[in-house]
Short mmCIF file of C-alpha atoms and ligand atoms in Angstrom, two decimals:
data_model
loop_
_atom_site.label_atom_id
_atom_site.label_comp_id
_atom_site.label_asym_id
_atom_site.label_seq_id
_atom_site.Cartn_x
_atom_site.Cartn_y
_atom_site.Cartn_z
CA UNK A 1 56.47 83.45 142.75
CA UNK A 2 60.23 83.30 143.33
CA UNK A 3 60.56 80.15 141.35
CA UNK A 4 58.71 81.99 138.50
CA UNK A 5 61.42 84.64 138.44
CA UNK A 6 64.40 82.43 138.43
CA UNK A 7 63.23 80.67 135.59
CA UNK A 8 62.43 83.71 133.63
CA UNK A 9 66.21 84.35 134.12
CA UNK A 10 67.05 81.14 132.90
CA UNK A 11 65.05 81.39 129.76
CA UNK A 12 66.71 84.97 129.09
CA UNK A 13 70.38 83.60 129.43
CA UNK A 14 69.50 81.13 127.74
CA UNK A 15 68.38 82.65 124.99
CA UNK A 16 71.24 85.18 124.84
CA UNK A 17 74.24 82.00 125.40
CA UNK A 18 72.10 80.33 122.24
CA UNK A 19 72.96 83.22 120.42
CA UNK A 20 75.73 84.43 121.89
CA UNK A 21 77.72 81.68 121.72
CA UNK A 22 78.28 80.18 118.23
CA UNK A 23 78.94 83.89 116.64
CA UNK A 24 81.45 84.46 119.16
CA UNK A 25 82.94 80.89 118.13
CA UNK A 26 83.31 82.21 114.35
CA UNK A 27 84.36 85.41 115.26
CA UNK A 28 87.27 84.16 117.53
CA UNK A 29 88.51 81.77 114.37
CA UNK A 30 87.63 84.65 111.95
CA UNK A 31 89.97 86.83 114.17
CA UNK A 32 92.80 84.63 114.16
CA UNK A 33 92.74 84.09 110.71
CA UNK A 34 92.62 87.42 110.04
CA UNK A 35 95.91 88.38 112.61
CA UNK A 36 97.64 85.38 110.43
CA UNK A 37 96.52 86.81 106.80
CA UNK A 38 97.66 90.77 108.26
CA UNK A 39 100.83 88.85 109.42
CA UNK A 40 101.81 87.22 106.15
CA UNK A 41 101.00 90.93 104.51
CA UNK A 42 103.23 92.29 106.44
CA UNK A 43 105.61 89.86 105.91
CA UNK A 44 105.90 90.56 102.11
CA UNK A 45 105.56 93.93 102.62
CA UNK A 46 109.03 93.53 104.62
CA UNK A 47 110.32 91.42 102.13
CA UNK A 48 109.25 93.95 99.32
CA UNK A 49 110.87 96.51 101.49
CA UNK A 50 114.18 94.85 101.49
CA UNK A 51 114.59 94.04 97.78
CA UNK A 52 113.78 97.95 96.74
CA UNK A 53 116.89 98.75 99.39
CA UNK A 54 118.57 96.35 97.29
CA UNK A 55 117.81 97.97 94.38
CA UNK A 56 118.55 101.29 95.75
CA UNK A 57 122.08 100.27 96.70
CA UNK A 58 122.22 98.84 93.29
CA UNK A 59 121.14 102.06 91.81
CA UNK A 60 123.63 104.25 93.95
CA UNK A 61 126.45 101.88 92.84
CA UNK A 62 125.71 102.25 89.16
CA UNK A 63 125.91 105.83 90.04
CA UNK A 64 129.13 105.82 91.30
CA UNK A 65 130.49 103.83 88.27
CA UNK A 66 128.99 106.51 85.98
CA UNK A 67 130.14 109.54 87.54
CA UNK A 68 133.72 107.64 87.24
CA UNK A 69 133.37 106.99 83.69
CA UNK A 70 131.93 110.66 83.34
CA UNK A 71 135.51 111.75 84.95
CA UNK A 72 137.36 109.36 82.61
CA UNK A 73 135.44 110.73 79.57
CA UNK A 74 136.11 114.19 80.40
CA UNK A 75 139.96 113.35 80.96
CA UNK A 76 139.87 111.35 77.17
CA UNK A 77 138.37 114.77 75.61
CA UNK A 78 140.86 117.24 77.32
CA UNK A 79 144.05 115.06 76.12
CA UNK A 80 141.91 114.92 72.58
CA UNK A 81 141.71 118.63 72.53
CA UNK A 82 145.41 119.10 73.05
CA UNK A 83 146.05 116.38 70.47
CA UNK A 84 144.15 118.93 68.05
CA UNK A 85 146.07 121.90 68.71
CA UNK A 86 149.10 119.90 68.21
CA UNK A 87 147.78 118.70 64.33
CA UNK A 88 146.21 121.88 63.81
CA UNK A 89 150.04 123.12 64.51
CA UNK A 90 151.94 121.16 62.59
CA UNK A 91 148.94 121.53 59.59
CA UNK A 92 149.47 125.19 59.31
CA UNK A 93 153.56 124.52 59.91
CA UNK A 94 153.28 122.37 56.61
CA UNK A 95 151.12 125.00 54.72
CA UNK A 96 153.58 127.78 55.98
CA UNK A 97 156.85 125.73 54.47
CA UNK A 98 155.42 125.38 51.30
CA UNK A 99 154.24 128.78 50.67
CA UNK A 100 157.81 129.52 51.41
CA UNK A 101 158.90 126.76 48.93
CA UNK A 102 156.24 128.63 46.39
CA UNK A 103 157.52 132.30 47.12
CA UNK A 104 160.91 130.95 46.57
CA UNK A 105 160.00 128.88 42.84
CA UNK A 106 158.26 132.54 42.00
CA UNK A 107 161.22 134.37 42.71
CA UNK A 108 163.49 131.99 40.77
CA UNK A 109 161.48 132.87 37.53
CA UNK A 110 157.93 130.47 37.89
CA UNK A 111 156.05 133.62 37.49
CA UNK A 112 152.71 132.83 36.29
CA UNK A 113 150.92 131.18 38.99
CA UNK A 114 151.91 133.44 41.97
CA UNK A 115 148.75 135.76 41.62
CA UNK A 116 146.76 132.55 40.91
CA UNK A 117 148.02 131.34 44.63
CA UNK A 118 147.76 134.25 46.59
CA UNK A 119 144.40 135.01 45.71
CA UNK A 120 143.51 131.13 47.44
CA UNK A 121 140.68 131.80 50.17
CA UNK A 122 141.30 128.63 52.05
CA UNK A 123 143.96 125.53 51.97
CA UNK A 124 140.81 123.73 50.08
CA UNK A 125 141.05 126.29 46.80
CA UNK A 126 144.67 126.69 47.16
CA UNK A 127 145.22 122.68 46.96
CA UNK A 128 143.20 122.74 44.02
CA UNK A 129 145.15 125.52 42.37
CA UNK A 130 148.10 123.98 43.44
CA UNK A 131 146.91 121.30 41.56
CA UNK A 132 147.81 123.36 38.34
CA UNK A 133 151.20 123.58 39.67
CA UNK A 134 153.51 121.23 38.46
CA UNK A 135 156.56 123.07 40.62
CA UNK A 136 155.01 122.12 43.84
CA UNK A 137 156.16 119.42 44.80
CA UNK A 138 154.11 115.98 45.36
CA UNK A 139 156.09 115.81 48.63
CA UNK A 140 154.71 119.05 49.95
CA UNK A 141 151.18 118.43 48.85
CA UNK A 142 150.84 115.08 50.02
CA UNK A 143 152.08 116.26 53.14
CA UNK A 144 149.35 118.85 53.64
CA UNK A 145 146.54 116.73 52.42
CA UNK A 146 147.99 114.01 55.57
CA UNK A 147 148.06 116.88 57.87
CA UNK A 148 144.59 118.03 56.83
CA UNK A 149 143.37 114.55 57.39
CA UNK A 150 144.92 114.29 61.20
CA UNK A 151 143.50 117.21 61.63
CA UNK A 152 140.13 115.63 60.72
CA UNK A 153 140.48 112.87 62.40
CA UNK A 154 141.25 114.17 65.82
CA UNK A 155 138.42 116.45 65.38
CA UNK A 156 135.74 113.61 65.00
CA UNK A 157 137.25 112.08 67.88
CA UNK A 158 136.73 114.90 69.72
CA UNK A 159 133.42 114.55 68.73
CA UNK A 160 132.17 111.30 69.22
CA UNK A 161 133.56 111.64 73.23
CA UNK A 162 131.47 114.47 73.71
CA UNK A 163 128.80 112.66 72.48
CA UNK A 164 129.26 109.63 74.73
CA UNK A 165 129.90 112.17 77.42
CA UNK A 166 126.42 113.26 76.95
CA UNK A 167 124.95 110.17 76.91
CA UNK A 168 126.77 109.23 80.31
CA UNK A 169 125.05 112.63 81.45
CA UNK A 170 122.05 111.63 80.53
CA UNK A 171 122.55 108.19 81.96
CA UNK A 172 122.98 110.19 85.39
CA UNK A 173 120.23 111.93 85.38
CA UNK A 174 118.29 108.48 84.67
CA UNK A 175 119.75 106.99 87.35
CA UNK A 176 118.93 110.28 89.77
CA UNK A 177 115.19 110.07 88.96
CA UNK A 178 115.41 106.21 89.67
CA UNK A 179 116.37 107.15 93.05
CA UNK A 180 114.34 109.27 93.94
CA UNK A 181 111.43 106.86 92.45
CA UNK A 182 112.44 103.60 94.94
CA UNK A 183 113.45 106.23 97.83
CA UNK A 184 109.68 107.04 97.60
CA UNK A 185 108.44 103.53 96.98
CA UNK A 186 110.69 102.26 100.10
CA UNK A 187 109.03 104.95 102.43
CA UNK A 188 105.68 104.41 101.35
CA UNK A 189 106.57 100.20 102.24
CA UNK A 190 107.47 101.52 105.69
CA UNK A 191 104.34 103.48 106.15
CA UNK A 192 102.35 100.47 105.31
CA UNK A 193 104.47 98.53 107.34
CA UNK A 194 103.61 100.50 110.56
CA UNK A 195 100.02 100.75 109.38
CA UNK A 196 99.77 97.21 109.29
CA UNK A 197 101.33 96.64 112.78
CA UNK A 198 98.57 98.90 114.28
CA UNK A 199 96.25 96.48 112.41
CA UNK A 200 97.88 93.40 113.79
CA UNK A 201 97.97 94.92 117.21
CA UNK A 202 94.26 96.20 116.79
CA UNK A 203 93.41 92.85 115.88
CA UNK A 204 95.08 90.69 118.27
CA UNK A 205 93.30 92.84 121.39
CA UNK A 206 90.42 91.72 119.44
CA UNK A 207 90.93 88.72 119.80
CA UNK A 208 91.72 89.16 123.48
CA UNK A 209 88.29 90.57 123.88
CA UNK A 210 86.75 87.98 121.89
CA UNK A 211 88.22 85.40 124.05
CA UNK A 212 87.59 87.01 127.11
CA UNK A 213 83.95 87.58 126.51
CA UNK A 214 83.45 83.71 125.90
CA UNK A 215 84.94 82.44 128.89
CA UNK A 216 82.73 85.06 130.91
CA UNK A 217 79.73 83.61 128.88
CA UNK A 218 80.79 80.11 129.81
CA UNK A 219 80.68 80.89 133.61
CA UNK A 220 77.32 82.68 133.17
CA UNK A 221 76.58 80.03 131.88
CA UNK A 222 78.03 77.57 134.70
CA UNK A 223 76.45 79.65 137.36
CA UNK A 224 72.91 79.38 135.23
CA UNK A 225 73.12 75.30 135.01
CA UNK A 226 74.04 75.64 138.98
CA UNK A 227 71.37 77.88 139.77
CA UNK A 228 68.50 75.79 137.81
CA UNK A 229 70.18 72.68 140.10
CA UNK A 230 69.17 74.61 143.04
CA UNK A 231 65.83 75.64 141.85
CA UNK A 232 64.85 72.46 140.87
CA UNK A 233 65.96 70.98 144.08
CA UNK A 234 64.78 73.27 146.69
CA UNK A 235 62.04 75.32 145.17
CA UNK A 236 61.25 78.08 147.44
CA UNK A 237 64.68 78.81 147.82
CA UNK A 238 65.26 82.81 147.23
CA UNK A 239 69.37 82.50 147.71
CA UNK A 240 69.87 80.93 144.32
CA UNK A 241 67.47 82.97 142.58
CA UNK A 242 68.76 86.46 143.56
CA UNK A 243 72.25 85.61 143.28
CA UNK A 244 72.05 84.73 139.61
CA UNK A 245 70.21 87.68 138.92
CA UNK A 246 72.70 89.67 140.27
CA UNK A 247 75.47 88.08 137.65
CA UNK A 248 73.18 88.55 134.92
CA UNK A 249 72.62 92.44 135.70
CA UNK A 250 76.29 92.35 135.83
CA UNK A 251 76.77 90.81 132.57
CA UNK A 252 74.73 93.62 130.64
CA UNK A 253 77.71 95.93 130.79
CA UNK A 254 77.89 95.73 126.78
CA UNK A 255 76.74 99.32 126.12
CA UNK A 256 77.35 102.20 128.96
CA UNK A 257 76.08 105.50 126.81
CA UNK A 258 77.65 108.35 128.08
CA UNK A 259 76.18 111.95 126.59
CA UNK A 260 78.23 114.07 124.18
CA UNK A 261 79.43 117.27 126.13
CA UNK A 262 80.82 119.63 124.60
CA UNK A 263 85.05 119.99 124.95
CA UNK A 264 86.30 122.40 127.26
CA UNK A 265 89.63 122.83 128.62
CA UNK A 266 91.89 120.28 126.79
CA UNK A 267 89.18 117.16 127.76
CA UNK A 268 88.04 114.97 125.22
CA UNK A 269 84.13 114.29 124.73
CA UNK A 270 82.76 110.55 123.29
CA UNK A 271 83.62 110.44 119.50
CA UNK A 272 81.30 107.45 119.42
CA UNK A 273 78.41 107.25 122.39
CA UNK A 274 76.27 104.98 120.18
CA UNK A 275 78.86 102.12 120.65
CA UNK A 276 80.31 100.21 123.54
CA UNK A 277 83.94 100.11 124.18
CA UNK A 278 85.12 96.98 122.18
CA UNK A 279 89.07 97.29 123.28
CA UNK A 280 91.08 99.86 125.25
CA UNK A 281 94.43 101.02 124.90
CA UNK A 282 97.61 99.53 125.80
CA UNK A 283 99.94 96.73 124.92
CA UNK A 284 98.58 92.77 125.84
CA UNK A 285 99.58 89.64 125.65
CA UNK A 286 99.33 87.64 122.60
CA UNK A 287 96.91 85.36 121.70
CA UNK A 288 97.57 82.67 119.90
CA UNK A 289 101.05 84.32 119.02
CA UNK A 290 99.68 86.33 116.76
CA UNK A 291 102.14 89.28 116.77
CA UNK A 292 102.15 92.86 118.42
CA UNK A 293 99.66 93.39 120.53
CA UNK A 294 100.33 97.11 121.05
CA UNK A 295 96.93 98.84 120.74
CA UNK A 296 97.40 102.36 119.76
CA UNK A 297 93.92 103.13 120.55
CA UNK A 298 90.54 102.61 121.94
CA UNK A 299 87.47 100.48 119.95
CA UNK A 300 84.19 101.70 120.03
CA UNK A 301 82.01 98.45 118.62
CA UNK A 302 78.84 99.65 117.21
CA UNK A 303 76.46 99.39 113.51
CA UNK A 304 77.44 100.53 110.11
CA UNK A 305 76.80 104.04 109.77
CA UNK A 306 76.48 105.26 113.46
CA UNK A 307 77.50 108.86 113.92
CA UNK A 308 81.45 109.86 114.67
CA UNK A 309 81.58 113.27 116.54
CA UNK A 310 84.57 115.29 117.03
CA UNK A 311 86.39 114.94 120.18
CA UNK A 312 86.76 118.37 120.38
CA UNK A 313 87.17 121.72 118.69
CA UNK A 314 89.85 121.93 116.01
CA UNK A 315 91.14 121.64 112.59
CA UNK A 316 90.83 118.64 110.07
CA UNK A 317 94.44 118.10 109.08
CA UNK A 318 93.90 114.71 107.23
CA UNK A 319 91.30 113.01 104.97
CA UNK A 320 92.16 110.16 103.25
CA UNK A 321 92.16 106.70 102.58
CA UNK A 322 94.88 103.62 103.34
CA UNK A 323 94.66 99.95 103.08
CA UNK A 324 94.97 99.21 107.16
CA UNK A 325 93.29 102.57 108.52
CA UNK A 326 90.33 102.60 105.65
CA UNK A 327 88.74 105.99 105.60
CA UNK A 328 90.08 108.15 108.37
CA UNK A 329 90.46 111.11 109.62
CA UNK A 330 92.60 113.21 111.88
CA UNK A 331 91.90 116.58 113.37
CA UNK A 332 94.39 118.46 115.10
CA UNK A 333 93.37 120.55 118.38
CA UNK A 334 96.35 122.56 119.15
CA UNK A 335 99.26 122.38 122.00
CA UNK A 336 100.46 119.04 120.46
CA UNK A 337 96.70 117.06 120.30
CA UNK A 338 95.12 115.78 117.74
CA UNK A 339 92.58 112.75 117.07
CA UNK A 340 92.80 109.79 114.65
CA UNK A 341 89.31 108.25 113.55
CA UNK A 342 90.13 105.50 111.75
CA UNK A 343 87.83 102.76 109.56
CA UNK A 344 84.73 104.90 108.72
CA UNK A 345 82.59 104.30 106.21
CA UNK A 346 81.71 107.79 105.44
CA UNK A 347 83.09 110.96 106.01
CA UNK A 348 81.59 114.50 106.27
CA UNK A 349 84.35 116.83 106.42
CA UNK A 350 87.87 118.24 104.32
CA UNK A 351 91.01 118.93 105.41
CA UNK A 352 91.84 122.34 106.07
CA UNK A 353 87.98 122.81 107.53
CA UNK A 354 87.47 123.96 110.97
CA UNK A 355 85.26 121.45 113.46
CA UNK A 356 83.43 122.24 116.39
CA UNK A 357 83.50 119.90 119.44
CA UNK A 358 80.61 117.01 118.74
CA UNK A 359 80.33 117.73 115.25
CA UNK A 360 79.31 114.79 113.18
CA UNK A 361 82.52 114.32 111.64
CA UNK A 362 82.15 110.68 110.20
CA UNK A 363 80.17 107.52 110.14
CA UNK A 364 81.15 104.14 111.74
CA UNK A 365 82.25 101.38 109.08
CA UNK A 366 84.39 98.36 108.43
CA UNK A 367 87.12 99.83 105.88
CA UNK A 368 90.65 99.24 105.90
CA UNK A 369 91.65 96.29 107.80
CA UNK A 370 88.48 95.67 110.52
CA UNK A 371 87.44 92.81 111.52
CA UNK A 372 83.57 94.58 112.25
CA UNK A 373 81.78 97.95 112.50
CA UNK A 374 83.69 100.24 115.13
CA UNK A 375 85.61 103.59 115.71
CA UNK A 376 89.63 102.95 116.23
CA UNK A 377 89.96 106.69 118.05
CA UNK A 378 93.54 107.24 118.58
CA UNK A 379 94.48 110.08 120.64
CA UNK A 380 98.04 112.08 119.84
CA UNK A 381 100.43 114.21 121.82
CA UNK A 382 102.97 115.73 119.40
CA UNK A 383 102.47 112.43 117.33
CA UNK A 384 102.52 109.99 119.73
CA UNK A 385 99.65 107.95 120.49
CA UNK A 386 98.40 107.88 124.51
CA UNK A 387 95.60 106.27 126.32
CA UNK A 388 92.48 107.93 125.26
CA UNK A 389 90.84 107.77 128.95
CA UNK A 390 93.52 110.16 129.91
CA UNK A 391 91.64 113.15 128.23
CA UNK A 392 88.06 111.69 127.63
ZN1 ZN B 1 91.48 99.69 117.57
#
């Protein structure tokens, strides 16, 4: 009778080592390979980070060098524009002396080509009148026609700085936008950056767990092998047999449901009471060296698709997507708390929506960087992520 039972526990552990075992093997090396390939991502994400601050300096010196040459430019076109007045000056200086010269040949007798001259509109019509008068000088006309030309010639100067001006404006404002664009680009790398350390830390208390779990399947185990030694050598023996059943009751701690109740007074109800708890919070040793081990939050291991309620009454804030958090969402229940469901692989609800306390918010998945099915609930006080067992 006794002997009967103590194999029966046998055959169940067993069973459960045969399987056990070898999945937790590949899931251990899967894990670490997994902390090395979120390492080496964040790694270039660093690096990626630092050459766009490179840039950016780059950009902010080119800036600099523009608004100088901007200054310079401006400087070139104010000492043009008193280099106009000056020929525009001396033009009109040279067109005043020789009307003089003229008003002085008409009242010395040249008579017939005063009217012609006065009734000039511009220097253009009276040069070409002029022409017509062989009195006037070449001297005086070819004077004008040089003065005219200075004049000219300033004047597209004038010109062709603003234009450059503008383009240096224009350069500016080119240089402004590309800014702004690797500003943005550089904060975004820094977002990602702290995503993926949550990953790596996620990851590496996976691990942890993973590693615990087979040494406490190795001494089940041990104590199994032992016990069948006893029972084979005394049979009759009761000691052995209820001793190893004892571990093995022990050992079935993989899935304590606890009932949703409703929130009440700032406590937090199971997001997830389908699941077991995979990982709590807290920072841990490393494994195999593989980074921070900082766990922001607490893993509840359970199948694809399993229901995600919320922790409590509140508003959706967040709804979105990101390459370490995967679908997630975050709900905000006032006086600084909020909740962080991270790696679903559905969700039911928008931002800006209003959720009551055990609402199916969400369904259990992989996304984002998971190494297997579970809930990463984060809990927040004004942004800060605490141990979730202080509220639940
Ligand atoms: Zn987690």
């Amino acid at each position: 009778m006794q002997k009967k039972r103590v194999l029966s526990v046998i055959l169940a552990l067993t069973l459960s080592i045969g399987c056990a075992i070898p999945a937790q093997a590949s899931s251990i090396s899967e894990t670490q390979k997994k902390g090395e390939e979120l390492q080496s991502q964040k790694d270039s994400a660093e690096a990626e980070k630092a050459a766009l601050t490179k840039q950016l300096n780059d950009l902010i010196d080119e800036m600099d060098k523009t608004t100088e040459d901007i200054n310079t430019k401006q400087e070139e076109i104010d000492a043009k524009e008193t280099e106009l007045i000056q020929a525009q000056i001396d033009e009109n200086n040279q067109y005043e002396s020789m009307k003089k010269r003229i008003k002085y040949m008409y009242e010395n007798g040249n008579t017939q080509f005063i009217e012609v001259l006065l009734e000039s509109k511009s220097i253009g019509e009276f040069l070409n009148n002029a022409e017509y008068i062989a009195q006037i000088s070449d001297y005086d006309r070819q004077m004008l026609k040089e003065f005219q030309q200075t004049v000219q010639d300033v004047d597209d100067q004038k010109t062709a700085l603003e234009t450059e001006k503008v383009e240096l404006e224009t350069l500016q404002t080119q240089l402004q936008d590309k800014q702004n664009e690797v500003s943005t680009l550089i904060s975004e790398k820094a977002d990602l950056i702290g995503d993926l350390e949550t990953a790596i830390g996620e990851n590496a208390a996976k691990l942890q767990a993973l590693q615990e779990e087979a040494a406490r399947q190795a001494r089940v185990q041990q104590e199994a092998a032992a016990a069948a030694n006893r029972g084979n050598s005394s049979s009759g023996s009761s000691g052995g047999g209820s001793s190893s059943g004892g571990s093995s009751s022990g050992g079935g701690s993989s899935s304590p449901v606890a009932p949703i109740t409703p929130s009440g007074s700032g406590r937090l109800s199971n997001p997830c009471p389908s699941a077991y708890i995979s990982s709590e919070f807290g920072g841990r040793t490393s494994p195999g060296g593989i980074g921070s081990t900082n766990h922001k939050g607490r893993d509840y291991a359970t199948g694809t698709g399993s229901p995600i309620y919320a922790a409590a009454s509140g508003t959706v804030t967040t709804v979105s997507y990101n390459v370490a958090r995967g679908n997630y969402v975050v709900i905000n229940h006032g006086n600084g708390l909020s909740t962080l469901y991270q790696h679903c692989s559905a969700t039911y609800v928008s931002a800006g929506q209003s959720v009551s306390a055990g609402q199916n918010i969400a369904a259990v998945g992989t996304t984002g960087y998971s190494t297997g099915p579970h809930l990463h609930f984060e809990v927040w006080v004004n942004g800060t992520p605490v141990d979730p067992r202080l509220y639940l």
